[in-house]
CSV table of C-alpha atoms in Angstrom, one decimal:
chain,number,residue,atom,x,y,z
J,1,MET,CA,-25.6,-15.0,150.2
J,2,ASN,CA,-22.7,-15.7,151.9
J,3,THR,CA,-20.6,-16.1,149.0
J,4,THR,CA,-18.0,-18.0,150.7
J,5,PHE,CA,-18.8,-21.0,151.8
J,6,LYS,CA,-22.6,-21.2,151.6
J,7,LEU,CA,-24.9,-21.5,148.4
J,8,LEU,CA,-28.0,-21.3,147.4
J,9,ILE,CA,-29.5,-20.8,144.0
J,10,SER,CA,-32.8,-21.5,143.3
J,11,GLY,CA,-35.2,-20.2,140.4
J,12,ARG,CA,-35.8,-21.7,136.6
J,13,ILE,CA,-34.3,-22.5,134.1
J,14,LEU,CA,-35.5,-21.2,131.0
J,15,THR,CA,-34.6,-23.8,127.6
J,16,LYS,CA,-34.4,-23.5,124.5
J,17,SER,CA,-37.6,-24.2,123.7
J,18,GLY,CA,-38.7,-21.9,126.5
J,19,LEU,CA,-40.0,-24.1,128.7
J,20,VAL,CA,-39.3,-24.2,132.2
J,21,HIS,CA,-37.2,-26.3,134.8
J,22,ASN,CA,-37.4,-25.8,138.1
J,23,PHE,CA,-35.0,-26.1,141.1
J,24,LYS,CA,-33.1,-25.3,143.8
J,25,TYR,CA,-29.7,-26.2,145.1
J,26,SER,CA,-27.3,-25.0,147.5
J,27,SER,CA,-23.5,-25.8,148.7
J,28,THR,CA,-21.8,-25.5,152.1
J,29,ALA,CA,-19.1,-27.7,150.4
J,30,TRP,CA,-17.7,-25.8,147.8
J,31,PRO,CA,-16.6,-21.7,148.2
J,32,PHE,CA,-18.4,-21.7,144.6
J,33,VAL,CA,-19.7,-17.5,144.7
J,34,LYS,CA,-21.7,-16.1,141.9
J,35,ASP,CA,-18.1,-14.9,139.3
J,36,THR,CA,-16.8,-18.0,140.2
J,37,TYR,CA,-15.1,-19.4,136.5
J,38,ILE,CA,-13.9,-22.8,135.9
J,39,ASN,CA,-12.1,-22.6,132.7
J,40,ASP,CA,-14.2,-20.2,130.7
J,41,PHE,CA,-17.6,-22.0,132.9
J,42,LYS,CA,-18.9,-19.7,135.5
J,43,VAL,CA,-21.2,-20.6,138.1
J,44,ILE,CA,-24.8,-19.1,137.7
J,45,ASP,CA,-27.4,-17.5,139.7
J,46,TYR,CA,-30.4,-18.5,138.3
J,47,SER,CA,-32.5,-15.9,139.4
J,48,LYS,CA,-30.6,-14.1,136.5
J,49,LYS,CA,-31.3,-17.2,134.3
J,50,TYR,CA,-33.0,-15.0,131.5
J,51,ASP,CA,-29.1,-13.5,131.1
J,52,TYR,CA,-28.1,-17.5,129.5
J,53,SER,CA,-31.8,-17.6,127.7
J,54,LYS,CA,-30.6,-17.1,124.7
J,55,SER,CA,-27.6,-19.8,125.0
J,56,THR,CA,-27.8,-23.6,123.7
J,57,HIS,CA,-28.8,-25.6,127.6
J,58,ALA,CA,-26.8,-29.0,128.1
J,59,PHE,CA,-27.9,-31.3,130.6
J,60,HIS,CA,-25.5,-34.2,131.7
J,61,CYS,CA,-25.7,-36.3,134.7
J,62,MET,CA,-23.6,-38.6,136.9
J,63,VAL,CA,-24.6,-42.2,137.7
J,64,TYR,CA,-23.6,-43.7,141.6
J,65,ALA,CA,-23.4,-45.3,144.1
J,66,ARG,CA,-21.6,-45.3,147.7
J,67,MET,CA,-20.0,-48.1,148.4
J,68,ASN,CA,-17.2,-48.9,151.6
J,69,GLU,CA,-16.2,-52.6,149.7
J,70,GLN,CA,-11.7,-53.3,149.7
J,71,THR,CA,-10.7,-53.3,146.4
J,72,PHE,CA,-8.0,-54.4,144.6
J,73,THR,CA,-6.5,-55.8,148.6
J,74,ILE,CA,-5.7,-51.9,149.4
J,75,GLN,CA,-8.4,-49.3,148.0
J,76,ARG,CA,-11.0,-48.9,149.8
J,77,PRO,CA,-13.0,-46.3,147.6
J,78,ARG,CA,-16.5,-45.0,148.9
J,79,GLY,CA,-19.0,-44.9,145.8
J,80,CYS,CA,-18.3,-46.0,142.3
J,81,VAL,CA,-19.1,-43.3,139.7
J,82,LEU,CA,-19.4,-44.5,135.8
J,83,MET,CA,-18.0,-41.9,133.2
J,84,GLN,CA,-17.6,-42.6,129.3
J,85,MET,CA,-15.6,-42.3,126.5
J,86,ARG,CA,-17.3,-40.6,123.9
J,87,PHE,CA,-17.0,-40.6,120.0
J,88,ASP,CA,-14.9,-37.4,120.5
J,89,GLY,CA,-12.0,-39.5,122.2
J,90,TYR,CA,-12.3,-37.4,124.9
J,91,LEU,CA,-14.1,-38.7,129.2
J,92,GLY,CA,-17.3,-37.1,130.0
J,93,PHE,CA,-20.4,-38.1,131.1
J,94,PRO,CA,-23.6,-39.3,129.4
J,95,GLY,CA,-26.5,-36.3,128.6
J,96,GLY,CA,-26.1,-33.7,125.6
J,97,LEU,CA,-28.7,-31.1,124.5
J,98,VAL,CA,-32.6,-30.7,124.9
J,99,ASP,CA,-34.3,-31.1,122.2
J,100,PRO,CA,-36.9,-28.3,120.3
J,101,GLY,CA,-40.4,-28.2,122.4
J,102,GLU,CA,-38.5,-30.5,125.1
J,103,ASP,CA,-38.6,-30.5,128.6
J,104,ALA,CA,-35.0,-30.3,130.3
J,105,ILE,CA,-35.1,-33.6,132.3
J,106,HIS,CA,-37.5,-35.6,129.7
J,107,GLY,CA,-34.4,-34.4,127.6
J,108,LEU,CA,-31.8,-35.4,130.3
J,109,ASN,CA,-33.1,-39.2,130.6
J,110,ARG,CA,-33.9,-39.5,127.0
J,111,GLU,CA,-30.3,-39.1,126.5
J,112,LEU,CA,-29.4,-40.9,129.3
J,113,GLU,CA,-31.8,-43.9,127.6
J,114,GLU,CA,-29.8,-43.1,125.0
J,115,GLU,CA,-26.5,-43.6,125.8
J,116,MET,CA,-26.3,-46.1,128.4
J,117,ASN,CA,-29.9,-47.8,127.3
J,118,LEU,CA,-30.8,-46.6,131.3
J,119,ASP,CA,-34.3,-48.7,132.2
J,120,LEU,CA,-36.0,-45.4,132.8
J,121,THR,CA,-38.7,-47.7,133.9
J,122,LYS,CA,-36.2,-48.3,137.3
J,123,HIS,CA,-34.3,-45.1,137.3
J,124,LYS,CA,-35.1,-42.0,135.8
J,125,VAL,CA,-33.0,-38.4,137.2
J,126,THR,CA,-35.8,-35.6,138.3
J,127,GLU,CA,-34.5,-32.5,139.6
J,128,LYS,CA,-34.0,-33.5,143.4
J,129,ASP,CA,-30.8,-34.5,141.1
J,130,PHE,CA,-29.7,-31.2,140.4
J,131,ILE,CA,-26.3,-30.7,141.4
J,132,PHE,CA,-24.9,-26.9,140.1
J,133,SER,CA,-25.1,-25.1,136.6
J,134,GLN,CA,-22.1,-23.3,134.8
J,135,HIS,CA,-22.3,-20.8,132.2
J,136,SER,CA,-19.4,-20.1,129.0
J,137,SER,CA,-20.2,-16.7,127.5
J,138,SER,CA,-17.5,-17.7,125.5
J,139,ARG,CA,-19.2,-20.1,124.2
J,140,ASN,CA,-22.4,-19.6,124.5
J,141,LEU,CA,-23.9,-22.6,126.8
J,142,THR,CA,-25.1,-23.0,129.8
J,143,LEU,CA,-24.8,-26.7,131.2
J,144,HIS,CA,-26.9,-27.7,133.6
J,145,PHE,CA,-25.1,-31.0,136.1
J,146,TYR,CA,-27.3,-34.2,137.7
J,147,ALA,CA,-26.3,-36.8,139.9
J,148,LEU,CA,-28.6,-39.9,140.2
J,149,GLU,CA,-27.2,-42.5,143.0
J,150,THR,CA,-28.2,-46.1,143.0
J,151,THR,CA,-26.8,-48.8,145.1
J,152,LEU,CA,-23.6,-50.5,143.5
J,153,PRO,CA,-26.2,-53.6,142.7
J,154,GLU,CA,-28.5,-51.4,140.3
J,155,LEU,CA,-25.3,-50.0,139.3
J,156,GLU,CA,-23.9,-53.6,138.2
J,157,LYS,CA,-27.1,-53.8,136.0
J,158,ILE,CA,-27.1,-50.5,134.5
J,159,GLU,CA,-23.0,-51.3,133.4
J,160,ALA,CA,-24.1,-54.1,131.8
J,161,ARG,CA,-26.9,-52.6,129.8
J,162,VAL,CA,-24.4,-50.0,128.1
J,163,GLN,CA,-23.2,-52.2,125.7
J,164,LEU,CA,-26.7,-52.2,123.8
J,165,ALA,CA,-27.4,-49.0,124.0
J,166,LYS,CA,-28.3,-47.3,121.0
J,167,ASP,CA,-25.6,-44.7,120.8
J,168,TYR,CA,-23.1,-47.4,121.6
J,169,GLY,CA,-20.0,-47.7,119.6
J,170,SER,CA,-21.0,-45.0,117.6
J,171,GLU,CA,-21.8,-41.6,120.7
J,172,VAL,CA,-20.7,-43.9,123.3
J,173,LEU,CA,-17.4,-45.9,123.3
J,174,GLY,CA,-17.0,-47.2,126.6
J,175,ILE,CA,-18.1,-46.7,129.8
J,176,VAL,CA,-15.8,-46.5,132.6
J,177,ARG,CA,-15.3,-46.6,136.8
J,178,VAL,CA,-13.9,-43.4,138.0
J,179,PRO,CA,-10.6,-44.8,140.6
J,180,LEU,CA,-11.6,-42.8,143.6
J,181,TYR,CA,-8.8,-43.5,146.2
J,182,THR,CA,-5.0,-42.8,145.6
J,183,MET,CA,-2.6,-45.7,145.5
J,184,ARG,CA,0.0,-45.4,148.2
J,185,ASP,CA,2.9,-43.7,145.3
J,186,GLY,CA,0.3,-40.2,146.1
J,187,PHE,CA,-0.9,-40.9,142.4
J,188,ARG,CA,-2.0,-43.9,141.0
J,189,GLY,CA,-5.5,-43.7,141.1
J,190,PHE,CA,-8.0,-40.3,140.7
J,191,PRO,CA,-4.8,-38.7,140.2
J,192,ALA,CA,-4.1,-40.2,137.9
J,193,PHE,CA,-7.5,-40.0,136.4
J,194,LEU,CA,-7.2,-36.5,136.4
J,195,THR,CA,-5.1,-36.0,134.1
J,196,HIS,CA,-7.3,-37.7,131.0
J,197,ALA,CA,-8.6,-36.0,128.9
J,198,PHE,CA,-12.4,-34.6,129.5
J,199,ILE,CA,-14.3,-33.1,127.6
J,200,GLY,CA,-15.9,-29.0,128.6
J,201,SER,CA,-16.0,-28.7,132.3
J,202,ALA,CA,-17.1,-32.4,133.2
J,203,ARG,CA,-13.5,-32.8,135.1
J,204,GLU,CA,-14.9,-30.1,137.4
J,205,GLN,CA,-18.2,-31.1,137.3
J,206,LEU,CA,-16.7,-34.4,138.6
J,207,LEU,CA,-14.7,-32.4,141.2
J,208,HIS,CA,-17.6,-30.4,142.3
J,209,THR,CA,-20.0,-33.9,142.6
J,210,LEU,CA,-17.8,-35.6,144.5
J,211,GLN,CA,-17.1,-33.1,147.4
J,212,HIS,CA,-21.0,-32.0,147.5
J,213,LEU,CA,-21.9,-35.3,147.5
J,214,LYS,CA,-19.3,-36.2,150.3
J,215,LEU,CA,-17.8,-39.4,148.2
J,216,LEU,CA,-14.2,-37.1,148.8
J,217,THR,CA,-13.1,-34.0,151.3
J,218,PRO,CA,-12.0,-30.6,150.4
J,219,GLU,CA,-8.5,-32.1,151.2
J,220,GLU,CA,-8.7,-35.1,149.2
J,221,ILE,CA,-9.3,-33.3,146.1
J,222,SER,CA,-6.9,-30.7,146.9
J,223,ASP,CA,-4.3,-33.2,147.3
J,224,ALA,CA,-5.3,-35.2,144.1
J,225,LEU,CA,-5.2,-31.4,141.9
J,226,ALA,CA,-1.3,-30.9,143.3
J,227,ALA,CA,-0.4,-34.9,143.9
J,228,LYS,CA,2.6,-35.4,141.0
J,229,PRO,CA,3.9,-38.7,138.8
J,230,HIS,CA,6.3,-40.8,140.8
J,231,LYS,CA,9.3,-40.9,138.4
J,232,GLY,CA,10.7,-44.2,137.8
I,1,MET,CA,19.7,-55.8,108.5
I,2,ASN,CA,17.7,-52.2,106.4
I,3,THR,CA,17.6,-51.0,110.2
I,4,THR,CA,15.4,-48.1,108.0
I,5,PHE,CA,12.4,-50.1,106.6
I,6,LYS,CA,12.7,-53.3,107.4
I,7,LEU,CA,12.7,-54.8,110.7
I,8,LEU,CA,13.0,-59.2,111.2
I,9,ILE,CA,13.5,-60.4,114.4
I,10,SER,CA,13.2,-64.2,115.8
I,11,GLY,CA,14.8,-66.3,118.5
I,12,ARG,CA,12.8,-67.3,121.7
I,13,ILE,CA,12.4,-64.8,125.0
I,14,LEU,CA,13.9,-66.8,128.1
I,15,THR,CA,11.1,-65.3,130.9
I,16,LYS,CA,11.9,-65.3,134.1
I,17,SER,CA,11.1,-68.8,135.0
I,18,GLY,CA,13.2,-70.1,132.3
I,19,LEU,CA,11.3,-71.1,130.3
I,20,VAL,CA,11.2,-69.7,126.8
I,21,HIS,CA,9.0,-68.6,123.6
I,22,ASN,CA,9.2,-68.9,120.1
I,23,PHE,CA,8.6,-66.2,118.0
I,24,LYS,CA,9.6,-64.3,114.5
I,25,TYR,CA,8.5,-60.8,113.5
I,26,SER,CA,9.1,-58.6,110.9
I,27,SER,CA,8.1,-54.8,110.3
I,28,THR,CA,7.9,-53.0,107.2
I,29,ALA,CA,6.0,-50.4,108.1
I,30,TRP,CA,7.8,-48.9,111.2
I,31,PRO,CA,11.2,-47.5,110.9
I,32,PHE,CA,11.6,-49.6,114.5
I,33,VAL,CA,15.9,-49.9,114.8
I,34,LYS,CA,18.1,-52.1,117.1
I,35,ASP,CA,18.4,-48.7,119.3
I,36,THR,CA,15.1,-46.8,119.0
I,37,TYR,CA,14.0,-45.5,122.4
I,38,ILE,CA,10.1,-44.7,123.0
I,39,ASN,CA,9.9,-43.3,125.9
I,40,ASP,CA,13.0,-45.3,128.0
I,41,PHE,CA,12.0,-48.4,126.3
I,42,LYS,CA,14.2,-49.5,123.8
I,43,VAL,CA,12.8,-52.0,121.0
I,44,ILE,CA,14.9,-55.3,121.6
I,45,ASP,CA,15.9,-57.8,119.2
I,46,TYR,CA,15.5,-61.2,120.3
I,47,SER,CA,18.8,-62.7,119.0
I,48,LYS,CA,19.8,-61.1,122.3
I,49,LYS,CA,17.4,-62.3,124.8
I,50,TYR,CA,19.9,-64.0,127.3
I,51,ASP,CA,20.8,-59.6,127.7
I,52,TYR,CA,17.4,-59.8,129.8
I,53,SER,CA,17.1,-63.1,131.0
I,54,LYS,CA,17.2,-61.0,134.4
I,55,SER,CA,14.1,-58.2,134.1
I,56,THR,CA,10.8,-58.8,134.3
I,57,HIS,CA,8.7,-60.0,131.8
I,58,ALA,CA,5.4,-58.5,131.0
I,59,PHE,CA,3.0,-59.4,128.2
I,60,HIS,CA,0.0,-57.3,126.8
I,61,CYS,CA,-2.8,-57.9,124.0
I,62,MET,CA,-5.1,-55.5,121.8
I,63,VAL,CA,-7.9,-57.1,120.7
I,64,TYR,CA,-9.5,-56.0,117.7
I,65,ALA,CA,-11.5,-56.2,114.3
I,66,ARG,CA,-11.5,-54.9,111.1
I,67,MET,CA,-14.4,-53.0,110.1
I,68,ASN,CA,-15.6,-50.7,107.6
I,69,GLU,CA,-19.0,-49.0,108.9
I,70,GLN,CA,-19.7,-46.0,108.4
I,71,THR,CA,-20.1,-44.6,112.5
I,72,PHE,CA,-22.1,-41.7,113.7
I,73,THR,CA,-22.8,-40.0,110.7
I,74,ILE,CA,-19.1,-39.2,108.9
I,75,GLN,CA,-16.6,-41.2,110.5
I,76,ARG,CA,-15.5,-44.5,109.0
I,77,PRO,CA,-13.0,-46.7,111.6
I,78,ARG,CA,-11.1,-49.1,109.4
I,79,GLY,CA,-11.1,-51.2,112.9
I,80,CYS,CA,-12.5,-51.5,116.4
I,81,VAL,CA,-9.8,-51.6,118.9
I,82,LEU,CA,-10.0,-52.6,122.6
I,83,MET,CA,-8.7,-51.1,125.9
I,84,GLN,CA,-8.7,-50.7,129.8
I,85,MET,CA,-9.1,-48.2,132.1
I,86,ARG,CA,-6.5,-49.9,134.5
I,87,PHE,CA,-7.2,-50.0,138.5
I,88,ASP,CA,-4.5,-47.0,138.3
I,89,GLY,CA,-6.5,-45.2,136.6
I,90,TYR,CA,-4.4,-45.2,133.7
I,91,LEU,CA,-5.7,-46.7,130.0
I,92,GLY,CA,-3.9,-49.9,128.9
I,93,PHE,CA,-4.0,-52.8,127.1
I,94,PRO,CA,-4.7,-56.4,128.7
I,95,GLY,CA,-2.0,-58.8,130.2
I,96,GLY,CA,0.7,-58.0,133.0
I,97,LEU,CA,3.4,-60.5,134.5
I,98,VAL,CA,3.9,-64.3,134.1
I,99,ASP,CA,3.8,-65.9,137.1
I,100,PRO,CA,6.8,-67.6,138.0
I,101,GLY,CA,6.8,-71.1,136.0
I,102,GLU,CA,4.2,-70.0,133.4
I,103,ASP,CA,4.8,-70.5,130.0
I,104,ALA,CA,5.2,-66.8,128.4
I,105,ILE,CA,1.3,-67.1,125.8
I,106,HIS,CA,0.2,-68.9,129.0
I,107,GLY,CA,0.1,-66.6,131.2
I,108,LEU,CA,-1.0,-63.8,128.6
I,109,ASN,CA,-3.5,-65.6,128.1
I,110,ARG,CA,-4.7,-66.5,131.5
I,111,GLU,CA,-4.2,-62.1,132.2
I,112,LEU,CA,-7.0,-62.0,129.2
I,113,GLU,CA,-9.5,-64.1,131.0
I,114,GLU,CA,-8.8,-62.3,134.3
I,115,GLU,CA,-9.1,-59.1,132.9
I,116,MET,CA,-11.7,-59.8,130.2
I,117,ASN,CA,-13.0,-62.7,130.9
I,118,LEU,CA,-11.8,-63.9,127.2
I,119,ASP,CA,-13.4,-67.3,126.5
I,120,LEU,CA,-10.1,-69.2,125.9
I,121,THR,CA,-12.2,-72.0,124.4
I,122,LYS,CA,-13.2,-69.4,121.6
I,123,HIS,CA,-10.5,-67.0,121.4
I,124,LYS,CA,-6.6,-66.9,122.0
I,125,VAL,CA,-3.3,-65.6,121.8
I,126,THR,CA,-0.8,-67.5,120.1
I,127,GLU,CA,2.1,-66.2,119.1
I,128,LYS,CA,1.3,-65.6,115.4
I,129,ASP,CA,0.1,-62.7,117.2
I,130,PHE,CA,2.8,-60.8,118.2
I,131,ILE,CA,4.3,-57.8,117.6
I,132,PHE,CA,6.7,-56.7,119.2
I,133,SER,CA,8.6,-56.6,122.2
I,134,GLN,CA,10.3,-53.9,124.0
I,135,HIS,CA,13.2,-53.5,126.5
I,136,SER,CA,13.4,-50.3,129.7
I,137,SER,CA,17.2,-51.1,131.3
I,138,SER,CA,16.1,-47.9,134.0
I,139,ARG,CA,13.1,-50.0,134.9
I,140,ASN,CA,14.6,-53.6,134.6
I,141,LEU,CA,11.0,-54.7,132.4
I,142,THR,CA,10.9,-56.2,129.1
I,143,LEU,CA,7.7,-56.4,127.8
I,144,HIS,CA,6.2,-58.1,124.5
I,145,PHE,CA,3.1,-57.2,122.8
I,146,TYR,CA,0.4,-59.2,120.7
I,147,ALA,CA,-2.7,-58.3,118.5
I,148,LEU,CA,-5.7,-61.0,119.0
I,149,GLU,CA,-7.9,-60.3,115.8
I,150,THR,CA,-11.2,-61.1,115.6
I,151,THR,CA,-14.9,-60.1,114.0
I,152,LEU,CA,-16.6,-56.9,114.8
I,153,PRO,CA,-19.3,-59.6,116.0
I,154,GLU,CA,-17.2,-61.2,118.1
I,155,LEU,CA,-16.0,-58.7,119.5
I,156,GLU,CA,-19.2,-57.6,120.8
I,157,LYS,CA,-19.4,-60.7,122.6
I,158,ILE,CA,-15.9,-59.8,124.2
I,159,GLU,CA,-17.0,-56.9,125.1
I,160,ALA,CA,-20.3,-57.9,126.8
I,161,ARG,CA,-18.1,-60.3,129.2
I,162,VAL,CA,-15.8,-57.8,130.6
I,163,GLN,CA,-17.9,-57.0,133.2
I,164,LEU,CA,-18.0,-60.9,134.2
I,165,ALA,CA,-14.5,-60.9,134.6
I,166,LYS,CA,-13.0,-62.3,137.9
I,167,ASP,CA,-10.9,-58.7,138.3
I,168,TYR,CA,-13.9,-56.1,136.5
I,169,GLY,CA,-14.0,-53.4,139.6
I,170,SER,CA,-10.8,-54.0,141.3
I,171,GLU,CA,-7.9,-54.2,138.6
I,172,VAL,CA,-10.8,-53.5,135.1
I,173,LEU,CA,-12.1,-50.1,135.9
I,174,GLY,CA,-13.6,-50.6,132.3
I,175,ILE,CA,-13.3,-51.4,128.2
I,176,VAL,CA,-13.8,-48.5,125.6
I,177,ARG,CA,-13.0,-48.8,121.8
I,178,VAL,CA,-10.2,-46.1,120.8
I,179,PRO,CA,-11.7,-43.8,118.0
I,180,LEU,CA,-10.0,-45.0,115.1
I,181,TYR,CA,-11.0,-41.3,112.9
I,182,THR,CA,-9.8,-37.6,113.0
I,183,MET,CA,-12.7,-35.7,112.8
I,184,ARG,CA,-13.6,-32.2,111.0
I,185,ASP,CA,-11.7,-29.9,113.6
I,186,GLY,CA,-8.8,-32.4,112.7
I,187,PHE,CA,-7.8,-33.0,116.4
I,188,ARG,CA,-11.7,-34.4,118.0
I,189,GLY,CA,-11.5,-38.8,117.4
I,190,PHE,CA,-8.3,-40.1,117.4
I,191,PRO,CA,-5.3,-37.2,118.4
I,192,ALA,CA,-8.0,-36.4,121.4
I,193,PHE,CA,-7.5,-39.6,122.2
I,194,LEU,CA,-4.2,-39.6,122.1
I,195,THR,CA,-3.8,-37.1,124.5
I,196,HIS,CA,-5.0,-39.3,127.5
I,197,ALA,CA,-2.8,-40.6,130.5
I,198,PHE,CA,-1.3,-44.7,129.3
I,199,ILE,CA,0.8,-46.8,131.1
I,200,GLY,CA,4.1,-47.6,130.4
I,201,SER,CA,4.2,-47.8,126.5
I,202,ALA,CA,0.5,-48.6,126.4
I,203,ARG,CA,0.2,-45.9,123.6
I,204,GLU,CA,3.7,-46.6,121.5
I,205,GLN,CA,2.4,-50.3,121.5
I,206,LEU,CA,-0.9,-48.8,120.0
I,207,LEU,CA,0.8,-46.5,117.5
I,208,HIS,CA,2.8,-49.6,116.1
I,209,THR,CA,0.4,-51.7,116.4
I,210,LEU,CA,-2.2,-50.0,114.2
I,211,GLN,CA,0.5,-49.0,111.7
I,212,HIS,CA,1.9,-52.8,112.0
I,213,LEU,CA,-1.7,-54.0,110.9
I,214,LYS,CA,-2.8,-50.8,108.7
I,215,LEU,CA,-5.3,-49.9,110.5
I,216,LEU,CA,-3.6,-46.6,110.4
I,217,THR,CA,-1.1,-44.9,107.8
I,218,PRO,CA,2.0,-43.6,109.2
I,219,GLU,CA,0.7,-40.7,107.5
I,220,GLU,CA,-2.0,-40.9,109.4
I,221,ILE,CA,-0.6,-41.5,113.0
I,222,SER,CA,2.3,-38.9,111.8
I,223,ASP,CA,-0.7,-36.3,111.5
I,224,ALA,CA,-2.8,-37.6,115.2
I,225,LEU,CA,0.6,-36.8,116.8
I,226,ALA,CA,0.8,-33.4,115.0
I,227,ALA,CA,-2.3,-32.5,115.8
I,228,LYS,CA,-3.3,-29.4,117.9
I,229,PRO,CA,-7.0,-28.6,119.3
I,230,HIS,CA,-8.9,-26.5,118.1
I,231,LYS,CA,-10.0,-23.4,120.3
I,232,GLY,CA,-13.1,-22.1,121.2
């Protein structure tokens, strides 16, 4: 395994319930290696899945559409990405813990239905949507991240259904689009968005997935992280 | 004027266009005095309105409902308050600048229609909804803040219309409810929400207005501002 620019992981996730979930994952865009930490989350190699079998497993998903529209006269985002305001005041992605005895992908889709009112007859996460996983030993928590692609018209229909979700007004306080552009002052837009309060690893899941899906380049992400607000 | 616990201001706002807007405002809840600064915004006494006639005037509004519902099994917020994710990546309230030649309240309602798709035949801001004003000399900007009360069922209808607003997907990237409760760890909920990135004076407008409307007590606001995140 080239540990600098190539990461290939494949294997099976052992869930709390003992069910397994097969996946393959490759990344050439992000210099993640086995011992890379993001906050206290380590990107993990699932060939060693039994190391994590006693931790809690959570599954989250980014719903997104590729686009090339001119927005607000000068912005031209390459995609529309959904996040949510959570009950605890943090921004995050829909998803959550898998119930005992529940298959991982089934659990994730159930959470998307509960939190977003996602129409599972039209949109459903599958293993091909897997992006990457992380483990925090201090939290005894393993996170698995997926990205579900749709079209912009379909994404608008998904947004329109969110308010009728079972968990809207309790677990979910709103849904927002991530501004995937930087405005002319070099800070407003995506860099400003990154200064919000995000739950757990959500900010890093966003950054990694945007790069993995080529919605932003590594340079654009680095620039956004380094940008400082303009005073005055 | 008792400068500690009683503030009474009344007068006329002179807009950029020269039109005037009459208002009265009293607060017994917030120890604002004429020379109180919030960031670089000073709470202003409009009997001296001509001091600000050459500045830009912006009008924003909080749409809210009082409630006493149990949410997420343990939370019991006293109200439901709407904010929006803005195009620039910051959280803020709907509103904006008044157009040349436009009456202030008319301009604010126009902005609410553009940004929230507010049905002005049912909901309309009037001068009785005025809360307070602030001026920043460094920005040459005067901010006027209003709060429009509705019922929770009506607020849900307002939310459901937002996505069809003219500015949705360009100026407005989403609408969220403010978590008006603090969870058992003392930080998640409202204190965590306050750590987000807010535009201009929006965070202070939120805090002042929640207190003014008695949706939160001064003690609850002080506690939320002093709260620290729980580690681990």
